Amino acid sequence: MAPENSLSPGTVDASALGLIPAPRTLTAAAAGPYPLGYRTPLTAGPGTEGVARWLRATLGPPTGLPLPEGDGTGTSVGDGSGRGSTGQGIVLELDDSLAPEGYRLAVEANAVRLTGGTAAGVFRGAQTLRQLLGPDAFRRAPLAPGRTWEVPPVVVEDEPRFGWRGMLLDVCRHFLPKDDVLRYLDLLAAHKLNVFHFHLTDDQGWRIEIKRYPRLTEVGSWRSRTKYGHRASELWDETPYGGFYTQEDIREIVAYAAERHIRVVPEIDIPGHSQAAISAYPELGNTDVVDTTALSVWDTWGVNPNVLAPTDDTLRFFEGVLEEVLELFPAETSPFVHMGGDECPKDQWKESPLAQARIAELGVKDEDGLQSWFIRHFDAWLTARGRRLIGWDEILEGGLAEGAAVSSWRGYGGGIAAAEAGHDVVMCPEQQVYLDHRQDGGPDEPMPIGYVRTLENVYRFEPVPPGLSEEAARHILGTQANVWTEVMQNRARVDYQVFPRLAAFAEVAWSALPAPADRDFAAFDARMRAAHYARLDALGVDYRPPGGPYPRQQRPGILGRPLEGEPPVV
């Protein structure tokens, strides 16, 4: 069903509020608007204390309001300032009759009452409250001290369509410092997204400290130079490049995500995309067919032929890696661990006597079976430790372990096959929601990659493909937008590729929208222009303007790889 944005005539203009993602219902309240003042208390019911801390820390700087702790009766605890009170203030509560991430935000005569099915639901509602206060509520200091802040007279009742609403951030091709990662967690939270897929290892860099294997970061996190543009470009940046997150950094990122009710899915890529690890520990590679001691961290893009050797020593090595990963990413925040499994060329295994002997020993059919052996081993290993393995749709090749889930990236096909076979699926087809793909067909798009995926294209993306059986559709956990950073050297370039399209994606993932052809993109675009671009401005997001890139956002002459026409539906 479509979100209702019906308010009584003459009360509140729903489009002017610009709520994104659109709530299920938005109606006029009998009372209000509700003013917020210096003595307006914030009362946190049992289980909502963390949301209250976030609200004070987030709304305090732009409004200048302390939101003192309330006692539920409209009195600020310990406040003897004598300034005017506004009744019961903001009240946070839990109600287990609501969906876990569902919430109800109601402006009443004496309170703004925010009720959620869980603390996560209250937190999602707090994002709506922040939006209702206007774009200036997204700043870090008051623009006009002493201004009046009001919550419009509305009742919002809302819950998400999907339980998995995610974004992948690749920090291997280009590294983002810890503070930029924390900022992206805030941006995900502001759009009611709840999964952060943290792509931590690849051929071009190993980004997580593993104390047992220090060379993974001493050697594997640095490359001597970097390709500038698409891999066919003749341009290079000759500056040594790299970086990694210490274990303390990782703990901070995970804790920061947990406070925002965001799950973190760490990705440790095997058996392909492993040249950085092999450069640090050459014995991990296929030493009987290539001199792995001569390999360095890869400095260009594409599919790399150097893959892990199918040995017991390799298994033990990555078990050691994962033991530290599981300690850094607790099960409460990270029930899934992504093990990659994509783009693993089998050429070295075909040439390797050791690999061929392993195929015979294991009794598997071929090299695809050897990759399946890798994935099945770690599926069992993770299951024994209370976690679930998820991997790219290539892990279907050679047979998939019973409990494994699939990220369907090459199109819908892998996800359909997995769901029909009873496996859980996250839909993230590259033709639709790879945000490194270009946003326009014009000549000014910087380093244009892939098919044109406009804001409207993303808004019309449907995660559940037509024709999927009802039983299989229940295995669609949700959806995810993927951000691969080969041509995104810094935060500004990431912002440009991600926004504003992530706002459209967030509405697809959260809201109960009609079929793609029936979606009211004009209304969505109006909400973007009425308020949401201004919110992104306040947050300092360097998004692509609706009229095209600014001159500073362009990269003239830097080769990309644009694909023409409509992307195939596969």
Coordinates of C-alpha atoms in Angstrom, one line a residue:
M1 CA 0.0 0.0 0.0
A2 CA 1.1 3.6 -0.6
P3 CA 2.1 5.8 2.3
E4 CA -0.8 8.1 3.4
N5 CA 0.2 11.8 3.6
S6 CA -3.3 13.0 4.2
L7 CA -3.8 16.0 6.5
S8 CA -6.9 18.1 7.1
P9 CA -7.0 21.1 4.8
G10 CA -5.5 24.2 6.3
T11 CA -3.5 22.5 9.0
V12 CA -0.2 21.2 7.8
D13 CA 1.2 20.9 4.3
A14 CA 2.5 17.3 4.1
S15 CA 4.8 17.9 1.1
A16 CA 6.3 21.0 2.9
L17 CA 7.4 18.8 5.8
G18 CA 9.4 16.7 3.3
L19 CA 9.6 13.6 5.5
I20 CA 12.0 11.0 3.9
P21 CA 11.4 8.1 3.9
A22 CA 7.7 8.7 3.7
P23 CA 5.8 7.3 6.7
R24 CA 2.9 4.9 6.5
T25 CA 0.4 7.4 7.9
L26 CA 0.7 11.2 8.5
T27 CA -2.4 12.9 9.9
A28 CA -3.2 16.1 11.6
A29 CA -3.1 16.2 15.4
A30 CA -6.0 17.8 17.4
A31 CA -3.5 19.9 19.3
G32 CA -0.4 21.8 18.5
P33 CA 1.9 23.0 17.2
Y34 CA 4.0 22.1 20.2
P35 CA 6.6 24.7 21.3
L36 CA 10.0 23.6 22.7
G37 CA 11.5 25.9 25.3
Y38 CA 14.5 26.1 27.6
R39 CA 12.6 24.1 30.3
T40 CA 11.0 21.5 28.0
P41 CA 11.9 18.2 29.6
L42 CA 12.8 15.0 27.9
T43 CA 11.4 12.0 29.8
A44 CA 12.9 8.6 28.9
G45 CA 10.8 5.6 29.8
P46 CA 12.5 2.3 30.7
G47 CA 14.5 1.0 27.8
T48 CA 14.7 4.4 25.9
E49 CA 17.5 6.0 27.8
G50 CA 20.0 5.6 24.9
V51 CA 17.6 7.3 22.5
A52 CA 17.2 10.2 25.0
R53 CA 21.0 10.6 25.2
W54 CA 21.2 10.7 21.4
L55 CA 18.4 13.3 21.2
R56 CA 20.0 15.6 23.7
A57 CA 23.4 15.3 21.9
T58 CA 21.9 15.8 18.5
L59 CA 19.2 18.5 19.0
G60 CA 21.0 20.4 21.8
P61 CA 23.7 22.0 19.5
P62 CA 21.4 23.4 16.8
T63 CA 18.5 24.5 19.1
G64 CA 20.5 25.6 22.1
L65 CA 17.9 23.7 24.3
P66 CA 19.2 21.5 27.1
L67 CA 16.1 19.2 27.1
P68 CA 16.6 18.4 30.8
E69 CA 15.6 15.1 32.3
G70 CA 11.9 15.0 33.1
D71 CA 10.0 13.1 35.7
G72 CA 7.0 12.4 33.4
T73 CA 4.8 15.1 34.9
G74 CA 6.1 18.0 33.0
T75 CA 8.7 19.0 35.6
S76 CA 12.3 19.3 34.8
V77 CA 14.4 17.4 37.4
G78 CA 16.6 19.8 39.3
D79 CA 15.6 22.9 37.2
G80 CA 15.0 26.0 39.3
S81 CA 15.5 28.5 36.5
G82 CA 12.0 29.9 36.7
R83 CA 11.7 30.0 32.9
G84 CA 8.4 29.0 31.4
S85 CA 7.5 25.3 31.0
T86 CA 5.8 23.6 28.1
G87 CA 4.0 20.9 29.9
Q88 CA 5.1 17.3 29.7
G89 CA 7.7 17.9 27.0
I90 CA 9.0 15.1 24.9
V91 CA 8.2 11.6 26.3
L92 CA 9.8 8.4 25.0
E93 CA 8.1 5.1 25.7
L94 CA 8.0 1.4 24.6
D95 CA 4.9 -0.5 23.5
D96 CA 5.5 -4.1 22.5
S97 CA 2.3 -4.1 20.5
L98 CA 4.1 -2.1 17.8
A99 CA 6.5 -3.7 15.3
P100 CA 10.1 -3.9 16.5
E101 CA 11.2 -0.9 14.5
G102 CA 7.7 0.7 14.3
Y103 CA 6.8 3.9 16.1
R104 CA 4.1 6.4 16.8
L105 CA 4.8 10.1 17.1
A106 CA 1.9 12.1 18.4
V107 CA 1.7 15.8 19.2
E108 CA -0.7 16.2 22.1
A109 CA -1.8 19.2 24.1
N110 CA 0.9 18.7 26.8
A111 CA 3.5 16.5 25.2
V112 CA 5.2 15.2 22.1
R113 CA 4.8 11.5 22.7
L114 CA 7.1 9.1 20.9
T115 CA 6.4 5.4 21.3
G116 CA 8.3 2.5 19.7
G117 CA 8.0 -1.2 19.6
T118 CA 11.7 -1.4 20.8
A119 CA 14.4 1.2 21.5
A120 CA 15.2 0.9 17.7
G121 CA 11.6 1.9 16.9
V122 CA 11.9 4.9 19.2
F123 CA 15.2 5.8 17.6
R124 CA 13.6 5.7 14.1
G125 CA 10.8 8.0 15.4
A126 CA 13.4 10.3 16.8
Q127 CA 14.8 10.8 13.3
T128 CA 11.3 11.8 12.2
L129 CA 11.1 14.3 15.1
R130 CA 14.3 15.8 14.0
Q131 CA 13.0 16.2 10.4
L132 CA 9.8 17.8 11.7
L133 CA 11.8 20.6 13.4
G134 CA 13.2 21.7 10.0
P135 CA 16.5 21.6 8.2
D136 CA 18.2 23.9 10.8
A137 CA 17.8 21.1 13.3
F138 CA 20.6 19.3 11.4
R139 CA 23.2 21.9 12.1
R140 CA 25.8 21.9 14.8
A141 CA 25.1 25.3 16.3
P142 CA 22.1 27.7 16.5
L143 CA 21.7 30.0 13.6
A144 CA 19.6 32.4 15.6
P145 CA 19.9 32.0 19.4
G146 CA 16.6 32.3 21.2
R147 CA 14.5 31.4 18.1
T148 CA 11.2 29.5 18.6
W149 CA 11.2 25.8 17.9
E150 CA 7.9 24.0 17.2
V151 CA 6.8 20.5 16.5
P152 CA 4.1 20.6 13.8
P153 CA 0.6 19.3 14.9
V154 CA 0.9 15.8 13.4
V155 CA 0.5 12.1 14.3
V156 CA 2.9 9.8 12.5
E157 CA 2.4 6.0 12.6
D158 CA 5.1 4.1 10.8
E159 CA 7.1 0.9 10.4
P160 CA 9.5 -0.4 7.8
R161 CA 8.8 -2.7 4.9
F162 CA 12.1 -4.6 5.2
G163 CA 14.2 -5.6 8.2
W164 CA 17.5 -5.3 6.2
R165 CA 18.0 -1.8 4.9
G166 CA 21.7 -1.4 4.2
M167 CA 24.6 0.3 2.5
L168 CA 27.9 -1.2 1.6
L169 CA 31.0 1.1 1.9
D170 CA 34.2 -0.1 0.3
V171 CA 37.1 1.3 2.1
C172 CA 39.7 -1.0 0.4
R173 CA 40.0 0.7 -3.0
H174 CA 40.0 4.1 -1.4
F175 CA 40.3 4.4 2.4
L176 CA 38.0 6.6 4.5
P177 CA 39.4 7.7 7.9
K178 CA 37.5 6.6 11.0
D179 CA 35.7 10.0 11.4
D180 CA 34.3 9.8 7.9
V181 CA 33.0 6.3 8.6
L182 CA 31.3 7.6 11.8
R183 CA 29.8 10.4 9.7
Y184 CA 28.4 7.9 7.3
L185 CA 26.8 6.0 10.2
D186 CA 25.0 9.2 11.1
L187 CA 23.9 9.6 7.5
L188 CA 22.5 6.1 7.4
A189 CA 20.7 6.7 10.7
A190 CA 19.2 9.9 9.4
H191 CA 17.6 7.9 6.6
K192 CA 16.4 5.1 8.8
L193 CA 18.9 2.6 7.3
N194 CA 19.9 -0.1 9.7
V195 CA 22.8 -2.2 8.2
F196 CA 26.3 -1.0 7.5
H197 CA 28.2 -3.5 5.3
F198 CA 31.9 -2.8 6.0
H199 CA 34.0 -4.0 3.1
L200 CA 37.4 -4.4 4.9
T201 CA 39.6 -6.5 2.7
D202 CA 40.4 -6.7 -1.0
D203 CA 43.3 -6.9 -3.5
Q204 CA 44.0 -3.2 -3.1
G205 CA 44.2 -3.1 0.7
W206 CA 43.7 -4.8 4.0
R207 CA 42.0 -2.4 6.3
I208 CA 41.5 -4.1 9.7
E209 CA 44.2 -4.7 12.3
I210 CA 44.7 -8.4 13.2
K211 CA 47.2 -8.7 16.0
R212 CA 48.0 -12.3 15.3
Y213 CA 49.1 -11.4 11.8
P214 CA 50.6 -7.9 12.0
R215 CA 51.9 -7.9 8.4
L216 CA 48.3 -7.8 7.1
T217 CA 48.4 -4.1 7.9
E218 CA 52.1 -3.4 8.0
V219 CA 52.4 -4.6 4.4
G220 CA 48.8 -5.3 3.2
S221 CA 47.3 -1.9 3.9
W222 CA 49.7 0.0 1.6
R223 CA 50.1 0.2 -2.1
S224 CA 52.9 2.0 -4.0
R225 CA 50.6 3.9 -6.3
T226 CA 47.0 4.1 -7.4
K227 CA 45.2 4.1 -10.8
Y228 CA 43.4 7.4 -11.4
G229 CA 40.1 6.8 -13.1
H230 CA 38.9 3.5 -14.6
R231 CA 41.4 0.7 -15.0
A232 CA 41.8 1.6 -18.7
S233 CA 43.0 5.1 -17.8
E234 CA 46.6 5.9 -18.4
L235 CA 46.7 8.2 -15.4
W236 CA 48.4 7.2 -12.1
D237 CA 48.7 8.8 -8.7
E238 CA 52.3 7.9 -7.7
T239 CA 51.8 8.7 -4.0
P240 CA 52.0 5.6 -1.8
Y241 CA 48.5 5.0 -0.6
G242 CA 46.8 3.2 2.3
G243 CA 45.5 3.1 5.9
F244 CA 43.8 0.8 8.3
Y245 CA 41.6 0.8 11.3
T246 CA 43.1 -0.2 14.6
Q247 CA 41.1 -2.6 16.8
E248 CA 40.2 0.3 19.0
D249 CA 38.9 2.2 15.9
I250 CA 36.8 -0.8 15.0
R251 CA 35.4 -1.1 18.5
E252 CA 34.5 2.6 18.4
I253 CA 32.8 2.2 15.0
V254 CA 30.8 -0.8 16.2
A255 CA 29.7 0.9 19.4
Y256 CA 28.8 4.1 17.5
A257 CA 26.7 2.0 15.1
A258 CA 25.0 0.2 18.0
E259 CA 24.0 3.4 19.6
R260 CA 22.2 4.2 16.3
H261 CA 20.6 0.8 16.1
I262 CA 22.7 -0.1 13.1
R263 CA 24.0 -3.6 12.5
V264 CA 27.6 -3.9 11.1
V265 CA 28.4 -6.7 8.6
P266 CA 32.2 -7.0 8.4
E267 CA 33.4 -8.5 5.1
I268 CA 36.6 -10.6 4.9
D269 CA 36.8 -11.6 1.3
I270 CA 37.9 -15.2 0.4
P271 CA 39.1 -17.0 -1.7
G272 CA 39.4 -14.3 -4.4
H273 CA 40.1 -10.6 -3.9
S274 CA 43.0 -11.7 -1.7
Q275 CA 46.2 -10.2 -3.2
A276 CA 46.7 -7.8 -0.3
A277 CA 46.7 -10.8 2.2
I278 CA 49.0 -12.8 -0.1
S279 CA 51.4 -9.9 -0.5
A280 CA 51.7 -9.9 3.3
Y281 CA 51.9 -13.7 3.8
P282 CA 53.0 -15.3 0.4
E283 CA 52.3 -18.8 1.7
L284 CA 48.6 -18.1 1.4
G285 CA 48.8 -18.1 -2.4
N286 CA 49.3 -20.8 -5.0
T287 CA 53.0 -21.0 -4.7
D288 CA 53.3 -24.0 -7.1
V289 CA 52.1 -21.9 -10.1
V290 CA 53.2 -18.3 -9.2
D291 CA 56.0 -16.6 -7.3
T292 CA 53.8 -15.1 -4.6
T293 CA 56.9 -13.5 -2.9
A294 CA 56.9 -11.1 -5.9
L295 CA 53.4 -9.9 -5.4
S296 CA 52.6 -6.5 -3.9
V297 CA 49.3 -4.9 -2.9
W298 CA 47.5 -4.4 -6.2
D299 CA 47.5 -0.9 -7.6
T300 CA 44.7 -1.1 -10.2
W301 CA 41.1 -2.2 -10.5
G302 CA 39.3 -5.2 -11.9
V303 CA 39.3 -9.0 -11.2
N304 CA 42.6 -10.3 -9.9
P305 CA 43.9 -13.7 -10.8
N306 CA 45.8 -14.3 -7.5
V307 CA 43.6 -16.3 -5.2
L308 CA 44.1 -18.3 -2.0
A309 CA 45.6 -21.7 -2.0
P310 CA 43.1 -24.5 -0.9
T311 CA 45.2 -25.7 2.0
D312 CA 44.5 -26.5 5.6
D313 CA 47.1 -23.8 6.5
T314 CA 45.0 -21.2 4.7
L315 CA 41.9 -22.3 6.6
R316 CA 43.7 -22.1 9.9
F317 CA 45.0 -18.6 9.0
F318 CA 41.6 -17.2 8.3
E319 CA 40.1 -18.9 11.3
G320 CA 42.7 -16.9 13.3
V321 CA 41.6 -13.7 11.5
L322 CA 37.9 -14.5 12.2
E323 CA 38.5 -15.2 15.8
E324 CA 39.7 -11.6 16.2
V325 CA 36.9 -10.3 13.9
L326 CA 34.2 -12.0 16.0
E327 CA 35.6 -10.4 19.1
L328 CA 35.6 -7.0 17.5
F329 CA 32.1 -7.4 16.1
P330 CA 29.9 -8.8 18.8
A331 CA 26.9 -11.0 17.8
E332 CA 24.4 -8.5 19.1
T333 CA 25.6 -5.9 16.5
S334 CA 26.9 -8.3 13.9
P335 CA 25.0 -11.6 13.6
F336 CA 26.2 -11.9 10.0
V337 CA 29.8 -12.1 8.7
H338 CA 30.3 -11.6 5.0
M339 CA 32.9 -13.9 3.5
G340 CA 32.9 -12.5 -0.1
G341 CA 33.1 -15.4 -2.5
D342 CA 32.8 -13.3 -5.6
E343 CA 35.0 -12.9 -8.7
C344 CA 37.3 -15.8 -7.9
P345 CA 39.1 -16.8 -11.1
K346 CA 39.9 -20.5 -11.1
D347 CA 42.9 -20.4 -13.5
Q348 CA 45.5 -20.9 -10.9
W349 CA 43.6 -23.8 -9.3
K350 CA 43.3 -25.4 -12.8
E351 CA 47.1 -25.2 -13.2
S352 CA 48.0 -26.1 -9.6
P353 CA 48.9 -29.7 -8.9
L354 CA 48.1 -29.0 -5.2
A355 CA 44.7 -27.7 -6.0
Q356 CA 43.9 -30.6 -8.3
A357 CA 45.0 -33.1 -5.7
R358 CA 42.7 -31.3 -3.2
I359 CA 39.8 -31.6 -5.6
A360 CA 40.4 -35.3 -5.8
E361 CA 40.9 -35.7 -2.1
L362 CA 37.7 -33.8 -1.2
G363 CA 35.7 -35.6 -3.9
V364 CA 34.3 -32.4 -5.3
K365 CA 33.5 -32.1 -9.0
D366 CA 35.7 -29.3 -10.1
E367 CA 37.1 -25.9 -9.1
D368 CA 33.6 -24.5 -8.4
G369 CA 33.3 -27.3 -5.8
L370 CA 36.7 -26.2 -4.4
Q371 CA 35.3 -22.7 -3.8
S372 CA 32.2 -24.2 -2.3
W373 CA 34.4 -26.2 0.1
F374 CA 36.0 -22.9 1.3
I375 CA 32.6 -21.3 1.9
R376 CA 31.0 -24.4 3.5
H377 CA 34.0 -24.7 5.9
F378 CA 33.5 -21.2 7.1
D379 CA 29.8 -21.5 7.2
A380 CA 30.1 -24.4 9.6
W381 CA 32.8 -22.5 11.6
L382 CA 30.7 -19.4 12.0
T383 CA 27.5 -21.4 12.8
A384 CA 29.3 -23.2 15.6
R385 CA 30.1 -19.7 17.1
G386 CA 26.5 -18.4 16.8
R387 CA 27.0 -16.4 13.6
R388 CA 25.7 -16.6 10.1
L389 CA 27.7 -16.5 6.9
I390 CA 26.5 -14.3 4.0
G391 CA 28.3 -14.1 0.7
W392 CA 28.0 -12.8 -2.9
D393 CA 25.8 -14.8 -5.2
E394 CA 28.8 -16.7 -6.7
I395 CA 28.7 -18.8 -3.5
L396 CA 25.8 -20.6 -5.1
E397 CA 28.2 -22.2 -7.6
G398 CA 29.2 -25.7 -6.5
G399 CA 26.5 -25.9 -3.9
L400 CA 25.6 -23.6 -1.0
A401 CA 25.8 -24.5 2.7
E402 CA 22.4 -24.8 4.3
G403 CA 22.4 -21.8 6.6
A404 CA 24.2 -19.4 4.4
A405 CA 22.6 -16.2 3.1
V406 CA 23.2 -14.5 -0.3
S407 CA 23.9 -11.0 -1.4
S408 CA 22.5 -10.9 -4.9
W409 CA 24.7 -8.5 -6.8
R410 CA 25.0 -9.7 -10.4
G411 CA 21.2 -9.1 -10.9
Y412 CA 18.1 -10.7 -9.5
G413 CA 18.9 -14.2 -10.8
G414 CA 21.1 -15.4 -8.0
G415 CA 18.8 -14.0 -5.3
I416 CA 15.8 -15.7 -7.0
A417 CA 17.6 -19.1 -7.2
A418 CA 18.7 -18.8 -3.6
A419 CA 15.3 -17.7 -2.2
E420 CA 13.5 -20.5 -4.1
A421 CA 16.0 -22.9 -2.6
G422 CA 15.2 -21.7 0.9
H423 CA 18.1 -19.3 1.5
D424 CA 17.8 -15.8 2.9
V425 CA 18.7 -13.1 0.4
V426 CA 19.7 -9.4 0.4
M427 CA 18.8 -7.9 -3.0
C428 CA 21.5 -5.5 -4.3
P429 CA 21.6 -5.9 -8.1
E430 CA 24.4 -3.8 -9.6
Q431 CA 22.3 -2.7 -12.5
Q432 CA 19.9 -0.9 -10.1
V433 CA 21.6 0.0 -6.8
Y434 CA 25.4 0.3 -7.3
L435 CA 25.8 3.9 -6.5
D436 CA 29.3 4.1 -8.1
H437 CA 27.3 4.0 -11.4
R438 CA 26.8 7.4 -13.0
Q439 CA 23.8 9.5 -12.2
D440 CA 23.3 11.1 -15.7
G441 CA 24.3 10.6 -19.3
G442 CA 25.8 14.1 -19.7
P443 CA 29.4 14.8 -20.3
D444 CA 30.0 16.4 -17.0
E445 CA 29.6 13.4 -14.8
P446 CA 33.0 12.7 -13.1
M447 CA 34.7 9.5 -14.1
P448 CA 31.4 7.9 -15.4
I449 CA 31.0 4.3 -14.6
G450 CA 28.2 1.9 -15.6
Y451 CA 24.7 2.5 -16.6
V452 CA 22.8 5.7 -15.9
R453 CA 20.9 5.4 -12.7
T454 CA 19.1 8.6 -11.9
L455 CA 17.3 9.6 -8.7
E456 CA 14.1 8.4 -10.3
N457 CA 15.6 5.1 -11.5
V458 CA 16.6 4.3 -7.9
Y459 CA 13.2 5.4 -6.6
R460 CA 11.6 2.9 -8.9
F461 CA 13.8 0.0 -7.9
E462 CA 11.9 -3.0 -6.5
P463 CA 13.7 -5.4 -4.2
V464 CA 11.2 -8.3 -4.6
P465 CA 11.2 -9.4 -8.3
P466 CA 7.8 -10.2 -9.8
G467 CA 6.9 -13.8 -10.1
L468 CA 8.7 -14.9 -7.0
S469 CA 6.7 -17.4 -5.0
E470 CA 5.1 -16.2 -1.8
E471 CA 7.3 -18.7 0.2
A472 CA 10.4 -17.5 -1.6
A473 CA 9.5 -13.9 -1.1
R474 CA 9.6 -14.4 2.7
H475 CA 13.4 -15.1 2.3
I476 CA 14.0 -11.6 1.0
L477 CA 15.6 -10.1 4.1
G478 CA 15.7 -6.7 2.4
T479 CA 17.9 -4.6 0.2
Q480 CA 21.2 -2.8 0.1
A481 CA 22.9 -0.1 -1.9
N482 CA 26.5 -0.7 -2.7
V483 CA 29.3 1.9 -2.8
W484 CA 32.5 0.7 -4.5
T485 CA 35.2 3.4 -4.4
E486 CA 37.6 2.7 -7.3
V487 CA 36.9 6.2 -8.6
M488 CA 36.0 7.9 -5.3
Q489 CA 39.3 9.2 -3.8
N490 CA 37.8 11.0 -0.9
R491 CA 34.7 11.8 1.1
A492 CA 33.5 14.5 -1.2
R493 CA 33.5 12.0 -4.2
V494 CA 31.7 9.4 -2.1
D495 CA 29.1 12.0 -1.1
Y496 CA 28.6 13.0 -4.8
Q497 CA 27.9 9.4 -5.8
V498 CA 25.8 8.4 -2.8
F499 CA 23.5 11.4 -2.5
P500 CA 20.8 12.2 -3.2
R501 CA 20.2 8.7 -4.5
L502 CA 20.5 7.1 -1.0
A503 CA 17.5 9.1 0.0
A504 CA 15.4 7.5 -2.7
F505 CA 16.9 4.1 -1.9
A506 CA 16.0 4.6 1.8
E507 CA 12.4 5.3 0.9
V508 CA 12.3 2.1 -1.2
A509 CA 13.7 0.1 1.7
W510 CA 11.5 1.6 4.4
S511 CA 8.2 2.7 2.9
A512 CA 5.2 0.6 1.7
L513 CA 5.4 1.9 -1.9
P514 CA 3.2 0.8 -4.8
A515 CA 4.5 -1.0 -7.8
P516 CA 7.5 0.8 -9.5
A517 CA 5.5 2.3 -12.4
D518 CA 2.9 3.6 -10.0
R519 CA 5.2 5.4 -7.6
D520 CA 4.7 9.1 -7.4
F521 CA 8.3 10.3 -8.1
A522 CA 7.1 13.9 -8.6
A523 CA 5.8 13.9 -5.0
F524 CA 9.1 12.4 -3.8
D525 CA 11.1 15.0 -5.7
A526 CA 8.9 17.8 -4.2
R527 CA 9.7 16.6 -0.7
M528 CA 13.4 16.5 -1.6
R529 CA 13.2 20.1 -2.8
A530 CA 11.0 21.3 0.0
A531 CA 13.2 20.2 2.8
H532 CA 15.6 17.3 2.2
Y533 CA 18.2 19.0 0.1
A534 CA 18.4 21.7 2.8
R535 CA 18.9 18.9 5.4
L536 CA 21.8 17.5 3.4
D537 CA 23.2 21.1 3.1
A538 CA 23.0 21.5 6.8
L539 CA 24.8 18.2 7.3
G540 CA 27.6 19.2 4.9
V541 CA 26.8 16.5 2.3
D542 CA 28.5 17.2 -1.0
Y543 CA 25.6 15.7 -3.0
R544 CA 25.0 16.0 -6.8
P545 CA 22.8 19.0 -7.3
P546 CA 19.5 18.4 -9.3
G547 CA 20.8 20.6 -12.1
G548 CA 24.1 18.7 -12.5
P549 CA 27.5 18.8 -10.9
Y550 CA 29.2 22.0 -9.9
P551 CA 32.5 22.7 -11.7
R552 CA 34.5 21.5 -8.6
Q553 CA 32.7 18.2 -8.7
Q554 CA 33.6 17.4 -12.3
R555 CA 36.7 15.5 -13.4
P556 CA 37.1 16.4 -17.1
G557 CA 39.3 14.1 -19.1
I558 CA 39.5 11.3 -16.5
L559 CA 38.5 8.1 -18.2
G560 CA 35.5 6.1 -16.9
R561 CA 33.6 3.2 -18.3
P562 CA 30.1 4.3 -19.2
L563 CA 27.6 1.7 -20.4
E564 CA 24.8 2.9 -22.7
G565 CA 21.2 2.0 -22.8
E566 CA 18.9 0.5 -20.1
P567 CA 20.5 -2.0 -17.8
P568 CA 19.4 -5.6 -18.4
V569 CA 17.1 -7.2 -15.9
V570 CA 18.9 -10.5 -15.1

